[in-house]
Amino acid sequence: MPPVTPDVVAKAELHLHIEGTLEPELAFALAERNGVPLPAATQDELRAAYSFSGLQSFLDLYYALMTVLRTEQDFADLADAYLFRARGQGVRHAEIFFDPQAHTARGVPIGTVIDGLCRALDAAPGTHGITTRLIMCFLRDESPESAVATFESARPYLDRITAVGLDSAEVGNPPSLFREVYALAREAGLKCVAHAGEEGPPSYVWEALDVLGVDRVDHGVRSLEDPALVDRLVADQVPLTVCPLSNVRLRVYDQLEDHPLRRMLDAGLLVTVNSDDPAYFGGYVHDNFTAVRDALDLDDETLRVLARNSFRASFLDARTREAYLAEVDAC
Ligand code: HPA
Ligand code: ZN
């Protein structure tokens, strides 16, 4: 287990794409192991491509690089590498997204993906001191029928999955298209989350709430453009999993100083801070905490509120959540 720095507050990470934790070093190792070509000759050349004009330009590289992931061992290695880094960032609990369609479309069976990830996640309480949940995301730039087929193919594995999510290119792909698969997920007893209001308009957040019935909104930063929506999110204390470094790297905001995180907290929203795709966006979750602390001049009490929010917004059972909250208070 890596050493945990004493001043790193305990936290949960609730918005983390496991494929977005693929660091260049591991990408090159897996490319060699599996004989898969990469879009760059060296790790430095690859990192030099991490300059994005928006969500789509990031997604193009994200999908290209994840083609190195082929075997159960690859997925286990990917998750284990994330968990090792996360523990050093104070993460005690992680609710982790994965994109099955991005792998099954390349001929990798969904069972290979889930079994590989679960091999690392099942060992994580012992190996890294981290509890986990798995969130299966549907790609919104694929069809609603493909999402339903993916859900059906995942039925044998649903005991491993806590929630469903919705990600990939947002604009033009509104949540309401995915009503059917969310109804199936809820019927099966799963929780529901969806990316909404990252690049898409506030109406997509309304749809995520009212059509999909989500328990949390991923990103949701554009909700601030609609006062009635803010009122609703505050009244119901719907958690928003905000990703500050991601928002700057994907040009939602020009610089961290412009990020509305403080305004969101002041409005009474249940905000959490997360890393999204840390291998691409310049930092893991504690790096996001320190970056917003510095850019927005947040005090220790506000950072503690954010850490508490991360457990409050989690899908943990009440007893475990309370135990983690006590850990935050003791930090
Ligand atoms: N937004 C939407 N889809 C994604 C992201 C994101 O930030 N990261 C990985 N898939
Ligand atoms: Zn995301």
Short mmCIF file of C-alpha atoms and ligand atoms in Angstrom, two decimals:
data_model
loop_
_atom_site.label_atom_id
_atom_site.label_comp_id
_atom_site.label_asym_id
_atom_site.label_seq_id
_atom_site.Cartn_x
_atom_site.Cartn_y
_atom_site.Cartn_z
CA MET A 1 0.00 0.00 0.00
CA PRO A 2 1.44 3.45 -0.85
CA PRO A 3 2.02 5.85 2.02
CA VAL A 4 -0.83 8.28 2.69
CA THR A 5 0.36 11.80 3.41
CA PRO A 6 -1.18 12.91 6.72
CA ASP A 7 -2.58 16.19 5.33
CA VAL A 8 -4.48 14.43 2.53
CA VAL A 9 -8.13 14.32 3.59
CA ALA A 10 -10.08 11.06 3.25
CA LYS A 11 -12.48 11.21 0.33
CA ALA A 12 -14.64 9.25 -2.10
CA GLU A 13 -14.24 9.56 -5.85
CA LEU A 14 -17.57 9.34 -7.67
CA HIS A 15 -16.74 10.45 -11.21
CA LEU A 16 -13.87 8.44 -12.62
CA HIS A 17 -13.70 6.68 -15.98
CA ILE A 18 -11.38 3.73 -15.53
CA GLU A 19 -10.34 3.97 -19.19
CA GLY A 20 -9.37 7.58 -18.47
CA THR A 21 -6.77 6.41 -15.95
CA LEU A 22 -4.67 4.77 -18.70
CA GLU A 23 -1.31 6.49 -18.29
CA PRO A 24 1.08 6.57 -21.29
CA GLU A 25 3.48 4.22 -19.47
CA LEU A 26 0.86 1.48 -19.09
CA ALA A 27 -0.52 2.15 -22.59
CA PHE A 28 2.92 1.46 -24.08
CA ALA A 29 3.41 -1.65 -21.93
CA LEU A 30 0.02 -3.08 -22.97
CA ALA A 31 0.57 -2.13 -26.62
CA GLU A 32 3.75 -4.17 -26.59
CA ARG A 33 2.20 -7.06 -24.63
CA ASN A 34 -0.72 -7.29 -27.08
CA GLY A 35 1.03 -6.27 -30.31
CA VAL A 36 -1.30 -3.30 -30.79
CA PRO A 37 -0.09 -0.14 -32.60
CA LEU A 38 -0.32 3.23 -30.81
CA PRO A 39 -0.94 6.67 -32.34
CA ALA A 40 2.49 7.90 -31.07
CA ALA A 41 6.07 6.59 -31.08
CA THR A 42 7.02 7.64 -27.55
CA GLN A 43 5.32 8.49 -24.26
CA ASP A 44 6.39 12.11 -24.61
CA GLU A 45 4.96 12.31 -28.12
CA LEU A 46 1.71 10.89 -26.79
CA ARG A 47 1.54 13.39 -23.91
CA ALA A 48 2.15 16.20 -26.39
CA ALA A 49 -1.19 15.26 -28.01
CA TYR A 50 -3.08 15.95 -24.75
CA SER A 51 -4.21 19.39 -25.79
CA PHE A 52 -7.94 19.38 -26.38
CA SER A 53 -10.32 21.81 -28.06
CA GLY A 54 -13.40 20.28 -26.41
CA LEU A 55 -14.97 16.98 -25.39
CA GLN A 56 -14.91 15.39 -28.85
CA SER A 57 -11.20 16.00 -29.46
CA PHE A 58 -10.48 14.31 -26.12
CA LEU A 59 -12.83 11.40 -26.86
CA ASP A 60 -11.05 10.73 -30.17
CA LEU A 61 -7.77 10.09 -28.34
CA TYR A 62 -9.45 8.34 -25.40
CA TYR A 63 -11.05 5.73 -27.68
CA ALA A 64 -7.89 5.33 -29.79
CA LEU A 65 -5.68 4.67 -26.78
CA MET A 66 -7.98 2.23 -25.02
CA THR A 67 -7.60 -0.24 -27.93
CA VAL A 68 -4.53 -1.57 -26.08
CA LEU A 69 -6.93 -3.08 -23.50
CA ARG A 70 -7.62 -6.63 -24.65
CA THR A 71 -7.43 -9.24 -21.90
CA GLU A 72 -8.83 -9.74 -18.42
CA GLN A 73 -5.31 -9.12 -17.09
CA ASP A 74 -5.15 -5.77 -18.91
CA PHE A 75 -8.34 -4.56 -17.20
CA ALA A 76 -7.11 -5.84 -13.83
CA ASP A 77 -3.77 -4.05 -14.31
CA LEU A 78 -5.53 -0.83 -15.32
CA ALA A 79 -7.79 -0.83 -12.26
CA ASP A 80 -4.96 -1.80 -9.93
CA ALA A 81 -2.78 1.07 -11.20
CA TYR A 82 -5.64 3.54 -10.58
CA LEU A 83 -6.30 2.21 -7.07
CA PHE A 84 -2.61 2.49 -6.17
CA ARG A 85 -2.55 6.16 -7.19
CA ALA A 86 -5.95 6.88 -5.67
CA ARG A 87 -4.91 5.69 -2.24
CA GLY A 88 -2.01 8.13 -2.29
CA GLN A 89 -4.62 10.86 -2.97
CA GLY A 90 -6.66 9.98 0.11
CA VAL A 91 -9.34 7.99 -1.73
CA ARG A 92 -11.06 5.52 0.61
CA HIS A 93 -13.99 4.71 -1.66
CA ALA A 94 -14.33 4.87 -5.48
CA GLU A 95 -17.40 4.50 -7.69
CA ILE A 96 -15.88 3.67 -11.04
CA PHE A 97 -17.31 4.10 -14.56
CA PHE A 98 -16.52 1.75 -17.39
CA ASP A 99 -17.61 1.87 -21.05
CA PRO A 100 -18.48 -1.70 -22.13
CA GLN A 101 -19.47 -0.73 -25.69
CA ALA A 102 -16.02 0.77 -26.32
CA HIS A 103 -14.60 -2.73 -25.78
CA THR A 104 -17.30 -5.05 -27.12
CA ALA A 105 -17.28 -3.08 -30.41
CA ARG A 106 -13.63 -4.20 -30.76
CA GLY A 107 -14.47 -7.84 -30.04
CA VAL A 108 -13.59 -7.87 -26.34
CA PRO A 109 -16.36 -9.76 -24.49
CA ILE A 110 -18.15 -7.83 -21.73
CA GLY A 111 -17.28 -10.64 -19.28
CA THR A 112 -13.57 -10.10 -19.95
CA VAL A 113 -13.94 -6.42 -19.04
CA ILE A 114 -16.02 -6.96 -15.90
CA ASP A 115 -14.07 -9.98 -14.62
CA GLY A 116 -10.78 -8.14 -15.13
CA LEU A 117 -11.93 -4.98 -13.37
CA CYS A 118 -13.52 -6.99 -10.54
CA ARG A 119 -10.33 -8.96 -9.96
CA ALA A 120 -8.63 -5.70 -8.94
CA LEU A 121 -11.68 -4.16 -7.24
CA ASP A 122 -12.43 -7.26 -5.14
CA ALA A 123 -8.87 -7.24 -3.80
CA ALA A 124 -8.81 -3.46 -3.25
CA PRO A 125 -9.97 -3.31 0.39
CA GLY A 126 -6.96 -5.48 1.28
CA THR A 127 -4.40 -4.31 -1.27
CA HIS A 128 -5.17 -0.57 -1.25
CA GLY A 129 -7.58 0.07 1.63
CA ILE A 130 -10.28 1.22 -0.83
CA THR A 131 -13.89 0.07 -1.19
CA THR A 132 -15.42 0.31 -4.65
CA ARG A 133 -18.58 0.18 -6.71
CA LEU A 134 -18.85 -0.29 -10.47
CA ILE A 135 -20.99 1.92 -12.76
CA MET A 136 -21.73 0.67 -16.27
CA CYS A 137 -21.98 3.56 -18.74
CA PHE A 138 -23.77 3.64 -22.08
CA LEU A 139 -22.26 5.62 -24.94
CA ARG A 140 -24.82 8.29 -25.86
CA ASP A 141 -23.34 8.66 -29.36
CA GLU A 142 -24.32 5.03 -29.96
CA SER A 143 -27.99 4.13 -30.41
CA PRO A 144 -30.53 3.60 -27.61
CA GLU A 145 -30.99 0.06 -29.01
CA SER A 146 -27.27 -0.62 -28.54
CA ALA A 147 -27.60 0.55 -24.92
CA VAL A 148 -30.48 -1.88 -24.33
CA ALA A 149 -28.54 -4.74 -25.98
CA THR A 150 -25.52 -3.91 -23.79
CA PHE A 151 -27.68 -3.93 -20.67
CA GLU A 152 -29.16 -7.32 -21.63
CA SER A 153 -25.68 -8.76 -22.26
CA ALA A 154 -24.65 -7.55 -18.80
CA ARG A 155 -27.51 -9.32 -16.99
CA PRO A 156 -25.31 -12.24 -15.82
CA TYR A 157 -23.02 -9.68 -14.15
CA LEU A 158 -25.54 -7.33 -12.57
CA ASP A 159 -24.60 -8.45 -9.07
CA ARG A 160 -21.24 -6.73 -9.75
CA ILE A 161 -22.79 -3.48 -10.92
CA THR A 162 -24.26 -0.79 -8.66
CA ALA A 163 -25.47 1.78 -11.18
CA VAL A 164 -25.76 2.69 -14.84
CA GLY A 165 -24.43 5.91 -16.38
CA LEU A 166 -24.41 7.81 -19.66
CA ASP A 167 -21.29 9.33 -21.21
CA SER A 168 -19.43 10.25 -24.44
CA ALA A 169 -20.38 13.08 -26.84
CA GLU A 170 -23.15 15.03 -25.13
CA VAL A 171 -24.44 17.71 -27.52
CA GLY A 172 -27.11 16.32 -29.85
CA ASN A 173 -27.53 13.16 -27.75
CA PRO A 174 -30.03 14.11 -25.02
CA PRO A 175 -30.77 11.87 -22.03
CA SER A 176 -34.41 11.29 -23.04
CA LEU A 177 -33.24 9.01 -25.89
CA PHE A 178 -32.16 6.50 -23.22
CA ARG A 179 -35.44 6.31 -21.28
CA GLU A 180 -35.93 2.59 -21.99
CA VAL A 181 -32.57 1.32 -20.80
CA TYR A 182 -32.79 3.42 -17.62
CA ALA A 183 -36.22 1.95 -16.91
CA LEU A 184 -34.73 -1.55 -17.28
CA ALA A 185 -31.85 -0.65 -14.96
CA ARG A 186 -34.18 0.72 -12.30
CA GLU A 187 -36.40 -2.37 -12.56
CA ALA A 188 -33.28 -4.45 -11.94
CA GLY A 189 -32.61 -2.47 -8.75
CA LEU A 190 -29.68 -0.44 -10.03
CA LYS A 191 -28.96 3.20 -9.19
CA CYS A 192 -28.86 5.71 -12.05
CA VAL A 193 -26.47 8.54 -12.91
CA ALA A 194 -25.87 10.43 -16.18
CA HIS A 195 -23.44 12.98 -17.56
CA ALA A 196 -25.48 16.12 -18.24
CA GLY A 197 -24.77 19.83 -18.40
CA GLU A 198 -21.04 19.46 -19.16
CA GLU A 199 -21.20 20.80 -22.75
CA GLY A 200 -24.95 20.25 -23.11
CA PRO A 201 -27.66 22.71 -22.03
CA PRO A 202 -29.63 22.80 -18.74
CA SER A 203 -32.54 21.06 -20.51
CA TYR A 204 -30.39 17.90 -20.60
CA VAL A 205 -30.08 18.06 -16.80
CA TRP A 206 -33.87 18.38 -16.50
CA GLU A 207 -34.24 15.31 -18.74
CA ALA A 208 -31.71 13.34 -16.69
CA LEU A 209 -33.77 14.12 -13.58
CA ASP A 210 -37.30 13.82 -14.91
CA VAL A 211 -37.01 11.26 -17.72
CA LEU A 212 -34.15 9.04 -16.55
CA GLY A 213 -34.76 9.52 -12.82
CA VAL A 214 -31.07 9.85 -11.95
CA ASP A 215 -29.78 9.73 -8.38
CA ARG A 216 -26.77 11.95 -9.26
CA VAL A 217 -25.81 14.23 -12.14
CA ASP A 218 -22.27 13.95 -13.53
CA HIS A 219 -20.76 17.41 -14.17
CA GLY A 220 -24.00 19.47 -14.21
CA VAL A 221 -22.03 22.73 -14.18
CA ARG A 222 -24.24 24.33 -16.87
CA SER A 223 -27.22 23.96 -14.47
CA LEU A 224 -26.22 27.38 -13.14
CA GLU A 225 -27.66 28.94 -16.32
CA ASP A 226 -31.19 27.99 -15.17
CA PRO A 227 -32.26 29.33 -11.74
CA ALA A 228 -35.32 27.03 -11.59
CA LEU A 229 -33.04 24.04 -12.19
CA VAL A 230 -30.69 25.17 -9.42
CA ASP A 231 -33.72 25.44 -7.09
CA ARG A 232 -34.73 21.88 -7.97
CA LEU A 233 -31.21 20.47 -7.48
CA VAL A 234 -30.89 22.26 -4.14
CA ALA A 235 -34.36 21.25 -2.92
CA ASP A 236 -33.76 17.57 -3.70
CA GLN A 237 -30.05 17.72 -2.78
CA VAL A 238 -29.18 15.94 -6.01
CA PRO A 239 -25.41 15.40 -5.96
CA LEU A 240 -23.33 16.90 -8.78
CA THR A 241 -20.01 15.19 -9.50
CA VAL A 242 -17.92 18.13 -10.64
CA CYS A 243 -14.51 17.71 -12.30
CA PRO A 244 -12.62 21.03 -12.25
CA LEU A 245 -9.38 20.12 -14.07
CA SER A 246 -11.42 18.27 -16.72
CA ASN A 247 -13.60 21.35 -17.25
CA VAL A 248 -10.55 23.49 -17.95
CA ARG A 249 -8.79 20.92 -20.16
CA LEU A 250 -11.97 20.43 -22.20
CA ARG A 251 -12.47 24.21 -22.47
CA VAL A 252 -15.74 24.44 -20.54
CA TYR A 253 -13.92 27.26 -18.67
CA ASP A 254 -10.85 29.15 -19.84
CA GLN A 255 -9.08 28.85 -16.50
CA LEU A 256 -9.68 27.39 -13.06
CA GLU A 257 -10.16 30.89 -11.63
CA ASP A 258 -13.37 31.07 -13.72
CA HIS A 259 -14.75 27.77 -12.38
CA PRO A 260 -18.16 28.12 -10.64
CA LEU A 261 -17.43 25.58 -7.88
CA ARG A 262 -17.58 28.17 -5.12
CA ARG A 263 -20.78 29.68 -6.53
CA MET A 264 -22.28 26.20 -6.66
CA LEU A 265 -21.46 25.57 -3.00
CA ASP A 266 -22.78 28.99 -2.02
CA ALA A 267 -26.04 28.22 -3.85
CA GLY A 268 -26.54 25.18 -1.59
CA LEU A 269 -25.83 22.53 -4.22
CA LEU A 270 -24.47 19.16 -3.09
CA VAL A 271 -21.18 19.39 -4.98
CA THR A 272 -18.37 16.85 -5.06
CA VAL A 273 -14.90 17.16 -6.63
CA ASN A 274 -13.57 14.40 -8.88
CA SER A 275 -10.93 13.70 -11.50
CA ASP A 276 -12.94 12.31 -14.50
CA ASP A 277 -10.03 11.10 -16.71
CA PRO A 278 -6.97 11.86 -14.60
CA ALA A 279 -4.37 10.42 -17.00
CA TYR A 280 -5.47 13.00 -19.58
CA PHE A 281 -6.46 16.04 -17.52
CA GLY A 282 -3.38 16.75 -15.45
CA GLY A 283 -4.29 15.39 -12.05
CA TYR A 284 -5.93 12.83 -9.79
CA VAL A 285 -8.62 13.71 -7.28
CA HIS A 286 -6.49 15.30 -4.57
CA ASP A 287 -4.74 17.30 -7.28
CA ASN A 288 -8.20 18.62 -8.18
CA PHE A 289 -8.80 19.54 -4.53
CA THR A 290 -5.53 21.46 -4.27
CA ALA A 291 -5.98 23.12 -7.67
CA VAL A 292 -9.41 24.54 -6.76
CA ARG A 293 -8.17 25.46 -3.28
CA ASP A 294 -5.43 27.57 -4.86
CA ALA A 295 -7.44 29.01 -7.77
CA LEU A 296 -10.61 29.81 -5.82
CA ASP A 297 -8.98 30.49 -2.45
CA LEU A 298 -11.00 27.82 -0.63
CA ASP A 299 -10.36 27.40 3.09
CA ASP A 300 -9.83 24.13 4.98
CA GLU A 301 -13.45 24.03 6.14
CA THR A 302 -14.70 24.18 2.52
CA LEU A 303 -12.34 21.36 1.54
CA ARG A 304 -13.73 19.35 4.44
CA VAL A 305 -17.30 20.03 3.23
CA LEU A 306 -16.27 18.72 -0.21
CA ALA A 307 -14.77 15.60 1.36
CA ARG A 308 -17.91 15.05 3.46
CA ASN A 309 -20.10 15.60 0.38
CA SER A 310 -18.20 12.88 -1.48
CA PHE A 311 -19.32 10.27 1.06
CA ARG A 312 -22.82 11.76 1.46
CA ALA A 313 -23.32 11.47 -2.31
CA SER A 314 -21.96 7.91 -2.52
CA PHE A 315 -23.99 4.72 -2.95
CA LEU A 316 -22.53 3.27 0.27
CA ASP A 317 -24.77 1.79 2.94
CA ALA A 318 -25.45 4.15 5.85
CA ARG A 319 -23.13 2.41 8.34
CA THR A 320 -20.09 2.43 6.08
CA ARG A 321 -20.81 6.02 5.03
CA GLU A 322 -20.94 7.15 8.66
CA ALA A 323 -17.64 5.38 9.38
CA TYR A 324 -15.98 7.23 6.50
CA LEU A 325 -17.50 10.55 7.57
CA ALA A 326 -16.00 10.02 11.02
CA GLU A 327 -12.65 9.51 9.26
CA VAL A 328 -13.03 12.87 7.50
CA ASP A 329 -13.83 14.57 10.79
CA ALA A 330 -10.73 13.00 12.37
CA CYS A 331 -8.43 14.20 9.54
N1 HPA B 1 -17.57 13.45 -20.66
C1 HPA B 1 -18.27 12.59 -21.38
N2 HPA B 1 -17.86 11.35 -21.64
C2 HPA B 1 -16.68 10.95 -21.16
C3 HPA B 1 -15.90 11.81 -20.41
C4 HPA B 1 -16.37 13.11 -20.14
O1 HPA B 1 -15.73 13.97 -19.47
N3 HPA B 1 -14.79 11.10 -20.09
C5 HPA B 1 -14.92 9.87 -20.62
N4 HPA B 1 -16.06 9.78 -21.28
ZN ZN B 2 -16.96 11.94 -17.09
#
